[in-house]
Tab-separated table of C-alpha atoms in Angstrom:
chain	number	residue	atom	x	y	z
A	1	UNK	CA	40.763	-29.576	-8.832
A	2	UNK	CA	41.770	-26.103	-7.662
A	3	UNK	CA	40.835	-26.094	-3.951
A	4	UNK	CA	41.459	-22.362	-3.645
A	5	UNK	CA	39.157	-21.465	-6.544
A	6	UNK	CA	36.400	-23.762	-5.278
A	7	UNK	CA	36.676	-22.452	-1.717
A	8	UNK	CA	36.504	-18.861	-2.951
A	9	UNK	CA	33.542	-19.664	-5.156
A	10	UNK	CA	31.664	-21.329	-2.325
A	11	UNK	CA	32.268	-18.470	0.068
A	12	UNK	CA	31.222	-15.970	-2.586
A	13	UNK	CA	27.999	-17.822	-3.363
A	14	UNK	CA	27.135	-18.187	0.315
A	15	UNK	CA	27.933	-14.567	1.144
A	16	UNK	CA	25.942	-13.068	-1.723
A	17	UNK	CA	23.004	-15.383	-1.014
A	18	UNK	CA	23.064	-14.560	2.705
A	19	UNK	CA	23.164	-10.849	2.002
A	20	UNK	CA	19.927	-11.046	0.041
A	21	UNK	CA	18.139	-11.419	3.397
A	22	UNK	CA	20.207	-9.178	5.666
A	23	UNK	CA	19.248	-5.770	4.187
A	24	UNK	CA	15.565	-6.734	4.092
A	25	UNK	CA	15.738	-7.692	7.776
A	26	UNK	CA	17.455	-4.467	8.816
A	27	UNK	CA	15.343	-2.231	6.589
A	28	UNK	CA	11.934	-3.739	7.353
A	29	UNK	CA	12.544	-3.903	11.112
A	30	UNK	CA	12.974	-0.135	11.190
A	31	UNK	CA	9.943	0.516	8.972
A	32	UNK	CA	7.730	-1.770	11.056
A	33	UNK	CA	8.877	0.099	14.170
A	34	UNK	CA	7.986	3.410	12.513
A	35	UNK	CA	4.526	2.133	11.559
A	36	UNK	CA	3.825	0.832	15.038
A	37	UNK	CA	4.996	4.129	16.511
A	38	UNK	CA	2.545	5.931	14.218
A	39	UNK	CA	-0.260	3.696	15.505
A	40	UNK	CA	0.802	4.281	19.111
A	41	UNK	CA	0.793	8.067	18.644
A	42	UNK	CA	-2.336	8.441	16.474
A	43	UNK	CA	-4.488	5.426	17.347
A	44	UNK	CA	-5.270	4.926	13.643
A	45	UNK	CA	-5.974	1.289	12.846
A	46	UNK	CA	-4.394	1.495	9.393
A	47	UNK	CA	-0.977	1.797	10.997
A	48	UNK	CA	-1.580	-1.197	13.238
A	49	UNK	CA	-2.697	-3.265	10.242
A	50	UNK	CA	0.351	-2.129	8.300
A	51	UNK	CA	2.725	-2.986	11.163
A	52	UNK	CA	1.276	-6.504	11.398
A	53	UNK	CA	1.303	-6.992	7.636
A	54	UNK	CA	4.924	-5.962	7.133
A	55	UNK	CA	5.907	-7.700	10.343
A	56	UNK	CA	4.966	-11.048	8.830
A	57	UNK	CA	7.229	-10.460	5.838
A	58	UNK	CA	9.995	-9.341	8.186
A	59	UNK	CA	9.841	-12.458	10.375
A	60	UNK	CA	9.880	-14.816	7.366
A	61	UNK	CA	12.971	-13.078	6.039
A	62	UNK	CA	14.626	-13.030	9.486
A	63	UNK	CA	14.433	-16.813	9.727
A	64	UNK	CA	16.022	-17.383	6.316
A	65	UNK	CA	18.792	-14.894	7.051
A	66	UNK	CA	19.604	-16.730	10.268
A	67	UNK	CA	19.939	-20.099	8.516
A	68	UNK	CA	22.211	-18.826	5.744
A	69	UNK	CA	24.350	-16.883	8.218
A	70	UNK	CA	25.145	-20.036	10.176
A	71	UNK	CA	26.318	-21.787	7.003
A	72	UNK	CA	28.545	-18.835	6.201
A	73	UNK	CA	30.280	-18.999	9.581
A	74	UNK	CA	30.869	-22.754	9.279
A	75	UNK	CA	33.039	-22.107	6.253
A	76	UNK	CA	35.655	-20.296	8.325
A	77	UNK	CA	36.665	-23.538	9.991
A	78	UNK	CA	35.920	-25.853	7.077
A	79	UNK	CA	37.386	-24.216	3.983
A	80	UNK	CA	39.482	-21.446	5.541
A	81	UNK	CA	41.150	-22.920	8.612
A	82	UNK	CA	44.496	-21.124	8.137
A	83	UNK	CA	42.615	-17.842	7.763
A	84	UNK	CA	40.672	-18.615	10.959
A	85	UNK	CA	43.903	-19.217	12.862
A	86	UNK	CA	45.365	-15.956	11.589
A	87	UNK	CA	42.386	-13.697	12.453
A	88	UNK	CA	40.837	-15.677	15.316
A	89	UNK	CA	42.220	-13.486	18.090
A	90	UNK	CA	40.979	-10.353	16.308
A	91	UNK	CA	37.567	-11.636	15.209
A	92	UNK	CA	36.739	-13.405	18.459
A	93	UNK	CA	35.653	-10.291	20.348
A	94	UNK	CA	33.390	-8.538	17.799
A	95	UNK	CA	31.759	-11.775	16.602
A	96	UNK	CA	31.182	-12.963	20.169
A	97	UNK	CA	29.577	-9.649	21.101
A	98	UNK	CA	27.447	-9.826	17.956
A	99	UNK	CA	26.149	-13.252	18.957
A	100	UNK	CA	25.797	-12.741	22.712
A	101	UNK	CA	24.515	-9.170	22.705
A	102	UNK	CA	23.091	-8.051	19.374
A	103	UNK	CA	21.626	-11.328	18.104
A	104	UNK	CA	20.109	-12.305	21.450
A	105	UNK	CA	18.696	-8.802	21.780
A	106	UNK	CA	16.931	-8.938	18.434
A	107	UNK	CA	15.804	-12.590	18.659
A	108	UNK	CA	14.502	-12.304	22.247
A	109	UNK	CA	12.499	-9.162	21.659
A	110	UNK	CA	11.319	-10.394	18.264
A	111	UNK	CA	9.664	-13.309	20.036
A	112	UNK	CA	8.156	-10.917	22.561
A	113	UNK	CA	6.889	-8.731	19.732
A	114	UNK	CA	5.398	-11.597	17.702
A	115	UNK	CA	3.474	-13.145	20.584
A	116	UNK	CA	2.847	-9.964	22.536
A	117	UNK	CA	0.165	-8.365	20.400
A	118	UNK	CA	-2.661	-7.316	22.758
A	119	UNK	CA	-1.086	-9.422	25.526
A	120	UNK	CA	1.472	-6.984	26.936
A	121	UNK	CA	1.257	-3.211	27.478
A	122	UNK	CA	1.407	-1.209	24.282
A	123	UNK	CA	4.496	0.741	25.269
A	124	UNK	CA	6.426	-2.394	26.132
A	125	UNK	CA	5.319	-3.969	22.877
A	126	UNK	CA	6.428	-0.905	20.938
A	127	UNK	CA	9.764	-0.930	22.759
A	128	UNK	CA	10.207	-4.561	21.697
A	129	UNK	CA	10.142	-3.846	17.967
A	130	UNK	CA	12.476	-0.863	18.399
A	131	UNK	CA	14.931	-3.084	20.270
A	132	UNK	CA	14.696	-5.582	17.421
A	133	UNK	CA	15.547	-2.826	14.925
A	134	UNK	CA	18.430	-1.609	17.088
A	135	UNK	CA	19.647	-5.191	17.512
A	136	UNK	CA	19.779	-5.793	13.770
A	137	UNK	CA	21.897	-2.681	13.293
A	138	UNK	CA	24.196	-3.622	16.169
A	139	UNK	CA	24.689	-7.034	14.571
A	140	UNK	CA	25.683	-5.313	11.362
A	141	UNK	CA	28.121	-3.057	13.221
A	142	UNK	CA	30.093	-5.842	14.888
A	143	UNK	CA	30.178	-8.004	11.766
A	144	UNK	CA	31.308	-5.053	9.675
A	145	UNK	CA	33.986	-4.333	12.287
A	146	UNK	CA	35.483	-7.735	11.483
A	147	UNK	CA	35.183	-7.196	7.740
A	148	UNK	CA	36.645	-3.691	7.934
A	149	UNK	CA	39.663	-5.093	9.730
A	150	UNK	CA	40.295	-7.269	6.670
A	151	UNK	CA	40.237	-4.132	4.526
A	152	UNK	CA	42.343	-2.031	6.902
A	153	UNK	CA	43.984	-3.995	9.749
A	154	UNK	CA	44.444	-1.864	12.884
A	155	UNK	CA	44.899	-2.423	16.629
A	156	UNK	CA	46.945	-5.611	16.341
A	157	UNK	CA	50.424	-7.018	16.699
A	158	UNK	CA	51.818	-9.785	14.529
A	159	UNK	CA	53.053	-12.854	16.397
A	160	UNK	CA	55.641	-14.311	14.016
A	161	UNK	CA	56.162	-17.401	16.135
A	162	UNK	CA	52.452	-18.285	16.153
A	163	UNK	CA	51.960	-16.952	12.617
A	164	UNK	CA	48.867	-14.920	13.443
A	165	UNK	CA	47.609	-11.458	14.305
A	166	UNK	CA	46.814	-10.762	17.953
A	167	UNK	CA	44.456	-8.147	19.331
A	168	UNK	CA	46.136	-5.142	20.911
A	169	UNK	CA	43.375	-2.514	20.911
A	170	UNK	CA	39.715	-3.477	20.681
A	171	UNK	CA	38.842	0.214	20.567
A	172	UNK	CA	40.928	0.631	17.414
A	173	UNK	CA	39.071	-2.259	15.782
A	174	UNK	CA	35.690	-0.699	16.622
A	175	UNK	CA	36.749	2.757	15.417
A	176	UNK	CA	38.467	1.669	12.209
A	177	UNK	CA	38.389	4.435	9.589
A	178	UNK	CA	36.899	2.015	7.080
A	179	UNK	CA	34.192	0.927	9.538
A	180	UNK	CA	33.179	4.536	10.215
A	181	UNK	CA	31.809	4.796	6.680
A	182	UNK	CA	31.174	1.168	5.758
A	183	UNK	CA	28.588	0.882	8.523
A	184	UNK	CA	26.371	3.855	7.528
A	185	UNK	CA	26.855	2.961	3.849
A	186	UNK	CA	25.511	-0.523	4.531
A	187	UNK	CA	22.670	0.651	6.777
A	188	UNK	CA	21.480	3.232	4.251
A	189	UNK	CA	21.520	0.480	1.628
A	190	UNK	CA	19.318	-1.602	3.938
A	191	UNK	CA	16.833	1.251	4.278
A	192	UNK	CA	16.615	1.478	0.502
A	193	UNK	CA	16.067	-2.280	0.277
A	194	UNK	CA	13.291	-2.316	2.868
A	195	UNK	CA	11.759	0.825	1.397
A	196	UNK	CA	11.604	-0.432	-2.186
A	197	UNK	CA	10.251	-3.805	-1.088
A	198	UNK	CA	7.490	-1.927	0.686
A	199	UNK	CA	6.929	0.194	-2.425
A	200	UNK	CA	6.702	-2.863	-4.697
A	201	UNK	CA	4.213	-4.798	-2.562
A	202	UNK	CA	2.103	-1.688	-1.932
A	203	UNK	CA	2.087	-0.951	-5.664
A	204	UNK	CA	0.833	-4.462	-6.371
A	205	UNK	CA	-2.154	-3.925	-4.050
A	206	UNK	CA	-2.869	-0.379	-5.201
A	207	UNK	CA	-2.714	-1.347	-8.881
A	208	UNK	CA	-5.597	-3.729	-8.111
A	209	UNK	CA	-7.416	-1.101	-6.042
A	210	UNK	CA	-7.054	-3.115	-2.847
A	211	UNK	CA	-6.456	-1.973	0.740
A	212	UNK	CA	-5.792	1.643	-0.182
A	213	UNK	CA	-5.954	2.924	3.404
A	214	UNK	CA	-3.080	0.685	4.487
A	215	UNK	CA	-1.087	0.394	1.290
A	216	UNK	CA	-1.006	4.049	0.310
A	217	UNK	CA	0.549	4.963	3.659
A	218	UNK	CA	3.009	2.095	3.249
A	219	UNK	CA	3.857	3.236	-0.270
A	220	UNK	CA	4.632	6.751	0.873
A	221	UNK	CA	6.695	5.514	3.824
A	222	UNK	CA	8.636	3.204	1.521
A	223	UNK	CA	9.364	6.029	-0.902
A	224	UNK	CA	10.554	8.326	1.891
A	225	UNK	CA	12.788	5.577	3.303
A	226	UNK	CA	14.171	4.924	-0.177
A	227	UNK	CA	14.971	8.593	-0.768
A	228	UNK	CA	16.603	9.080	2.642
A	229	UNK	CA	18.526	5.840	2.217
A	230	UNK	CA	19.676	6.749	-1.295
A	231	UNK	CA	20.931	10.192	-0.230
A	232	UNK	CA	22.745	8.669	2.734
A	233	UNK	CA	24.044	5.861	0.534
A	234	UNK	CA	25.731	8.306	-1.840
A	235	UNK	CA	27.016	10.618	0.915
A	236	UNK	CA	28.574	7.781	2.912
A	237	UNK	CA	29.843	6.178	-0.298
A	238	UNK	CA	31.642	9.391	-1.173
A	239	UNK	CA	33.419	9.399	2.181
A	240	UNK	CA	34.142	5.683	1.923
A	241	UNK	CA	35.773	6.271	-1.460
A	242	UNK	CA	38.161	8.775	0.066
A	243	UNK	CA	39.069	6.382	2.888
A	244	UNK	CA	39.515	3.608	0.327
A	245	UNK	CA	41.952	5.766	-1.634
A	246	UNK	CA	44.086	6.104	1.494
A	247	UNK	CA	43.887	2.518	2.754
A	248	UNK	CA	43.469	0.500	-0.473
A	249	UNK	CA	44.596	2.631	-3.410
A	250	UNK	CA	44.734	-0.410	-5.707
A	251	UNK	CA	40.996	-0.981	-5.205
A	252	UNK	CA	40.243	2.625	-6.142
A	253	UNK	CA	42.410	2.370	-9.246
A	254	UNK	CA	40.736	-0.929	-10.170
A	255	UNK	CA	37.295	0.663	-9.798
A	256	UNK	CA	38.208	2.940	-12.713
A	257	UNK	CA	40.620	0.578	-14.490
A	258	UNK	CA	43.109	3.430	-14.139
A	259	UNK	CA	46.488	2.030	-15.164
A	260	UNK	CA	48.520	5.224	-15.142
A	261	UNK	CA	48.682	7.691	-12.263
A	262	UNK	CA	46.663	10.782	-13.129
A	263	UNK	CA	46.092	14.251	-11.732
A	264	UNK	CA	43.361	15.165	-12.379
A	265	UNK	CA	41.641	11.834	-13.013
A	266	UNK	CA	38.399	11.384	-14.935
A	267	UNK	CA	35.638	8.925	-14.103
A	268	UNK	CA	34.303	6.862	-17.001
A	269	UNK	CA	30.578	6.185	-17.025
A	270	UNK	CA	30.902	3.577	-19.748
A	271	UNK	CA	33.855	2.024	-21.564
A	272	UNK	CA	34.256	-0.295	-24.540
A	273	UNK	CA	37.651	-1.889	-24.981
A	274	UNK	CA	39.793	-4.883	-24.110
A	275	UNK	CA	38.588	-7.164	-21.348
A	276	UNK	CA	41.207	-5.976	-18.879
A	277	UNK	CA	40.440	-2.321	-19.630
A	278	UNK	CA	44.002	-1.403	-20.636
A	279	UNK	CA	43.100	-0.291	-24.154
A	280	UNK	CA	39.718	1.449	-24.333
A	281	UNK	CA	38.338	2.070	-27.802
A	282	UNK	CA	35.473	4.239	-26.523
A	283	UNK	CA	34.919	5.834	-23.145
A	284	UNK	CA	32.290	8.262	-21.868
A	285	UNK	CA	34.078	10.212	-19.139
A	286	UNK	CA	33.284	12.868	-16.558
A	287	UNK	CA	36.410	15.036	-16.133
A	288	UNK	CA	37.871	15.515	-12.627
A	289	UNK	CA	35.240	13.265	-11.003
A	290	UNK	CA	37.545	10.403	-9.972
A	291	UNK	CA	39.942	12.874	-8.377
A	292	UNK	CA	37.091	14.326	-6.335
A	293	UNK	CA	35.756	10.912	-5.345
A	294	UNK	CA	39.173	9.734	-4.282
A	295	UNK	CA	40.770	12.803	-2.742
A	296	UNK	CA	38.093	15.469	-2.264
A	297	UNK	CA	39.927	17.734	-4.707
A	298	UNK	CA	39.044	18.100	-8.379
A	299	UNK	CA	42.724	18.075	-9.343
A	300	UNK	CA	43.864	15.447	-6.815
A	301	UNK	CA	46.256	12.691	-7.828
A	302	UNK	CA	44.971	9.125	-8.083
A	303	UNK	CA	47.590	6.392	-8.281
A	304	UNK	CA	47.382	4.027	-11.241
A	305	UNK	CA	47.476	0.230	-11.269
A	306	UNK	CA	50.924	-0.008	-12.877
A	307	UNK	CA	52.615	2.254	-10.334
A	308	UNK	CA	50.892	0.502	-7.438
A	309	UNK	CA	51.866	-2.915	-8.788
A	310	UNK	CA	55.519	-1.854	-8.843
A	311	UNK	CA	55.218	-0.366	-5.359
A	312	UNK	CA	53.647	-3.540	-3.921
A	313	UNK	CA	56.238	-5.785	-5.559
A	314	UNK	CA	58.939	-3.753	-3.859
A	315	UNK	CA	57.114	-3.824	-0.524
A	316	UNK	CA	55.662	-7.338	-0.413
A	317	UNK	CA	57.810	-9.240	-2.888
A	318	UNK	CA	57.173	-10.664	-6.382
A	319	UNK	CA	53.548	-11.351	-7.337
A	320	UNK	CA	50.491	-10.013	-9.064
A	321	UNK	CA	48.732	-7.546	-6.760
A	322	UNK	CA	46.012	-6.526	-9.193
A	323	UNK	CA	42.398	-7.623	-8.641
A	324	UNK	CA	40.342	-8.884	-11.567
A	325	UNK	CA	39.703	-5.548	-13.261
A	326	UNK	CA	36.471	-6.265	-15.220
A	327	UNK	CA	34.645	-7.301	-12.034
A	328	UNK	CA	35.803	-4.299	-10.026
A	329	UNK	CA	35.138	-1.869	-12.875
A	330	UNK	CA	31.626	-3.057	-13.711
A	331	UNK	CA	30.687	-3.996	-10.156
A	332	UNK	CA	31.297	-0.415	-9.076
A	333	UNK	CA	29.222	0.979	-11.943
A	334	UNK	CA	26.352	-1.429	-11.427
A	335	UNK	CA	26.202	-0.405	-7.783
A	336	UNK	CA	26.268	3.314	-8.545
A	337	UNK	CA	23.880	2.991	-11.494
A	338	UNK	CA	21.320	1.009	-9.524
A	339	UNK	CA	21.622	3.469	-6.631
A	340	UNK	CA	20.959	6.398	-8.963
A	341	UNK	CA	17.919	4.645	-10.441
A	342	UNK	CA	16.510	4.003	-6.955
A	343	UNK	CA	16.892	7.651	-5.971
A	344	UNK	CA	15.091	8.772	-9.134
A	345	UNK	CA	12.285	6.270	-8.533
A	346	UNK	CA	11.817	7.621	-5.010
A	347	UNK	CA	11.643	11.240	-6.183
A	348	UNK	CA	9.275	10.402	-9.039
A	349	UNK	CA	7.094	8.253	-6.796
A	350	UNK	CA	6.741	10.951	-4.158
A	351	UNK	CA	5.814	13.451	-6.851
A	352	UNK	CA	3.215	11.182	-8.459
A	353	UNK	CA	1.583	10.351	-5.112
A	354	UNK	CA	1.607	13.864	-3.631
A	355	UNK	CA	-1.554	14.988	-1.814
A	356	UNK	CA	-3.058	11.523	-1.849
A	357	UNK	CA	-2.956	11.018	-5.614
A	358	UNK	CA	-2.649	7.562	-7.160
A	359	UNK	CA	-1.311	7.181	-10.717
A	360	UNK	CA	-3.690	5.751	-13.318
A	361	UNK	CA	-1.042	4.460	-15.745
A	362	UNK	CA	-0.504	0.677	-15.515
A	363	UNK	CA	3.168	0.965	-16.516
A	364	UNK	CA	3.876	3.104	-13.467
A	365	UNK	CA	2.657	0.376	-11.142
A	366	UNK	CA	4.585	-2.276	-13.050
A	367	UNK	CA	7.756	-0.209	-12.818
A	368	UNK	CA	7.202	0.220	-9.077
A	369	UNK	CA	6.750	-3.533	-8.614
A	370	UNK	CA	9.881	-4.433	-10.556
A	371	UNK	CA	11.917	-1.750	-8.801
A	372	UNK	CA	12.227	-4.155	-5.854
A	373	UNK	CA	15.019	-5.937	-7.740
A	374	UNK	CA	17.268	-2.853	-7.860
A	375	UNK	CA	18.533	-2.799	-4.256
A	376	UNK	CA	19.446	-6.480	-4.417
A	377	UNK	CA	21.446	-5.820	-7.580
A	378	UNK	CA	23.167	-2.829	-5.969
A	379	UNK	CA	23.921	-4.626	-2.698
A	380	UNK	CA	25.334	-7.694	-4.428
A	381	UNK	CA	27.439	-5.666	-6.861
A	382	UNK	CA	28.751	-3.525	-4.012
A	383	UNK	CA	29.862	-6.470	-1.893
A	384	UNK	CA	31.415	-8.261	-4.855
A	385	UNK	CA	33.360	-5.087	-5.654
A	386	UNK	CA	34.450	-4.696	-2.025
A	387	UNK	CA	35.718	-8.244	-1.635
A	388	UNK	CA	37.101	-8.794	-5.140
A	389	UNK	CA	38.790	-5.397	-5.088
A	390	UNK	CA	40.841	-6.485	-2.063
A	391	UNK	CA	42.360	-9.460	-3.898
A	392	UNK	CA	44.905	-11.038	-3.780
A	393	UNK	CA	44.636	-10.285	-0.052
A	394	UNK	CA	42.394	-11.866	2.557
A	395	UNK	CA	43.725	-9.380	5.093
A	396	UNK	CA	45.138	-6.440	3.197
A	397	UNK	CA	48.914	-6.351	3.384
A	398	UNK	CA	49.140	-9.248	5.847
A	399	UNK	CA	47.604	-12.480	4.548
A	400	UNK	CA	47.132	-13.511	0.931
A	401	UNK	CA	44.030	-15.411	-0.078
A	402	UNK	CA	46.002	-18.451	-1.167
A	403	UNK	CA	47.546	-18.685	2.316
A	404	UNK	CA	44.190	-18.805	4.124
A	405	UNK	CA	42.571	-21.858	2.564
A	406	UNK	CA	42.358	-25.145	4.501
A	407	UNK	CA	45.406	-27.224	3.494
A	408	UNK	CA	43.906	-30.650	4.254
A	409	UNK	CA	40.510	-30.273	2.532
A	410	UNK	CA	40.608	-31.825	-0.965
A	411	UNK	CA	38.997	-30.134	-3.931
A	412	UNK	CA	36.454	-32.940	-4.332
A	413	UNK	CA	35.119	-32.297	-0.840
A	414	UNK	CA	34.793	-28.578	-1.453
A	415	UNK	CA	33.093	-29.198	-4.792
A	416	UNK	CA	30.610	-31.596	-3.202
A	417	UNK	CA	29.685	-29.132	-0.455
A	418	UNK	CA	29.473	-26.334	-3.027
A	419	UNK	CA	27.021	-28.273	-5.188
A	420	UNK	CA	24.956	-29.535	-2.252
A	421	UNK	CA	24.631	-26.186	-0.536
A	422	UNK	CA	23.963	-24.343	-3.775
A	423	UNK	CA	21.090	-26.752	-4.402
A	424	UNK	CA	19.831	-26.150	-0.865
A	425	UNK	CA	20.062	-22.414	-1.418
A	426	UNK	CA	17.947	-22.808	-4.523
A	427	UNK	CA	15.304	-24.742	-2.597
A	428	UNK	CA	15.337	-22.198	0.230
A	429	UNK	CA	15.039	-19.378	-2.295
A	430	UNK	CA	11.941	-20.972	-3.812
A	431	UNK	CA	10.413	-21.502	-0.362
A	432	UNK	CA	11.287	-17.963	0.736
A	433	UNK	CA	9.924	-16.390	-2.428
A	434	UNK	CA	6.773	-18.491	-2.212
A	435	UNK	CA	6.111	-17.500	1.400
A	436	UNK	CA	6.876	-13.844	0.748
A	437	UNK	CA	4.536	-13.751	-2.248
A	438	UNK	CA	1.840	-15.638	-0.361
A	439	UNK	CA	1.793	-13.176	2.518
A	440	UNK	CA	2.465	-10.128	0.341
A	441	UNK	CA	-0.685	-10.815	-1.687
A	442	UNK	CA	-2.880	-11.218	1.366
A	443	UNK	CA	-4.991	-8.409	2.721
A	444	UNK	CA	-3.747	-6.709	5.887
A	445	UNK	CA	-5.227	-8.369	8.992
A	446	UNK	CA	-8.582	-7.194	10.276
A	447	UNK	CA	-8.491	-6.649	14.015
A	448	UNK	CA	-11.874	-7.253	15.669
A	449	UNK	CA	-10.905	-5.199	18.699
A	450	UNK	CA	-12.251	-1.650	19.054
A	451	UNK	CA	-10.062	1.342	18.338
A	452	UNK	CA	-7.452	1.536	21.059
A	453	UNK	CA	-7.426	4.695	23.136
A	454	UNK	CA	-3.806	4.257	24.117
A	455	UNK	CA	-4.449	3.166	27.709
A	456	UNK	CA	-2.116	0.309	28.608
A	457	UNK	CA	-4.556	-1.250	31.050
A	458	UNK	CA	-7.568	-1.255	28.732
A	459	UNK	CA	-9.062	-4.747	28.197
A	460	UNK	CA	-8.401	-5.918	24.647
A	461	UNK	CA	-9.335	-8.882	22.525
A	462	UNK	CA	-6.487	-11.256	21.671
A	463	UNK	CA	-5.302	-11.176	18.110
A	464	UNK	CA	-3.611	-14.331	16.859
A	465	UNK	CA	-0.481	-13.247	15.005
């Protein structure tokens, strides 16, 4: 059995599965904080009901994301021990801060928020959910700092005797050019994910004429979050593409299956041809677009795969330095296509629901419900493109993937853990989906307490979360 292939497959499955929960957690935490802020400022009960309703979906998702994240980290020592030795001195600081600062911040104040309804002062309770939202984004920042270092290693020295990279500048790691745009790109994607999930569940209730006071406000908030997230997603993605052209030109060339250096370079929306993309028989292209995406100039030069392969062979020695082109090519287009569809849905939805209107066409509600799948498709395709486009490197220019796998773990062991954990993921997915659907179909909670006036010391009835 090929231990390397199995280890890569297991890490890919675990990472994609884990990242199904992460953007929902980050996106919903912010939206719940916004809803609770609206209740705090206006005193309207519909916002309090909405905050509690979406908070339940958020906490369910948070728990599943935590479990899958732990499994992902275990793999560093189990299947990728040589990789762990190489990057351990670099990754130790950001991952430790993520665990000790960001994760404890979000988990501590999440507990305070869950059990603090009508038990602690309103302002403190509101602060709790905002700290949870900030904590989730801080977690993303430090984890992405580690990942960005794999894409563009900075702030290190190579210890040839120990055979590993050693941290020289923590500031350089936290201000990596790739991180500067990967972080907002990811966060905007999370806002879109949380927003469209809110749109889908609200549409399900509104299509059945249920809970309009709560769900219509949630629908509009979800659409606004989706539109803002989509605009930010494309803007940050544009800047990330330019950084990628500088730091990983092979990935940019692979995104277009561009084999020959071109100036200007066109961007193909759709191509039919050989599997590796070298001989297209039909291609629908937008002239000059790839040059602009990669360089900021419509006539900028974009290096081709063949020239880069020759350059890397001269620099790093004999080998194949090309990623698997079909995955990078189509992964990039799936991400961009799904992102475009989400932006259009947000614009159309805001237009159809302007001034309190609700559409009367059943297909509109069905489309809104099914739109929840789009951000998960975009997020997964984007991460697969990012990680597959870096191949054959684990750490670009420093450590090849084949050199990072655990040397003493047999293929049978990896295969067993792959099958067992994939089965567990399937069970968890069923449980997660069942719980999410169960709570999503319920009516927002009715609070028996009178309308709050905003006074922190006002006696209130206890509401069991």
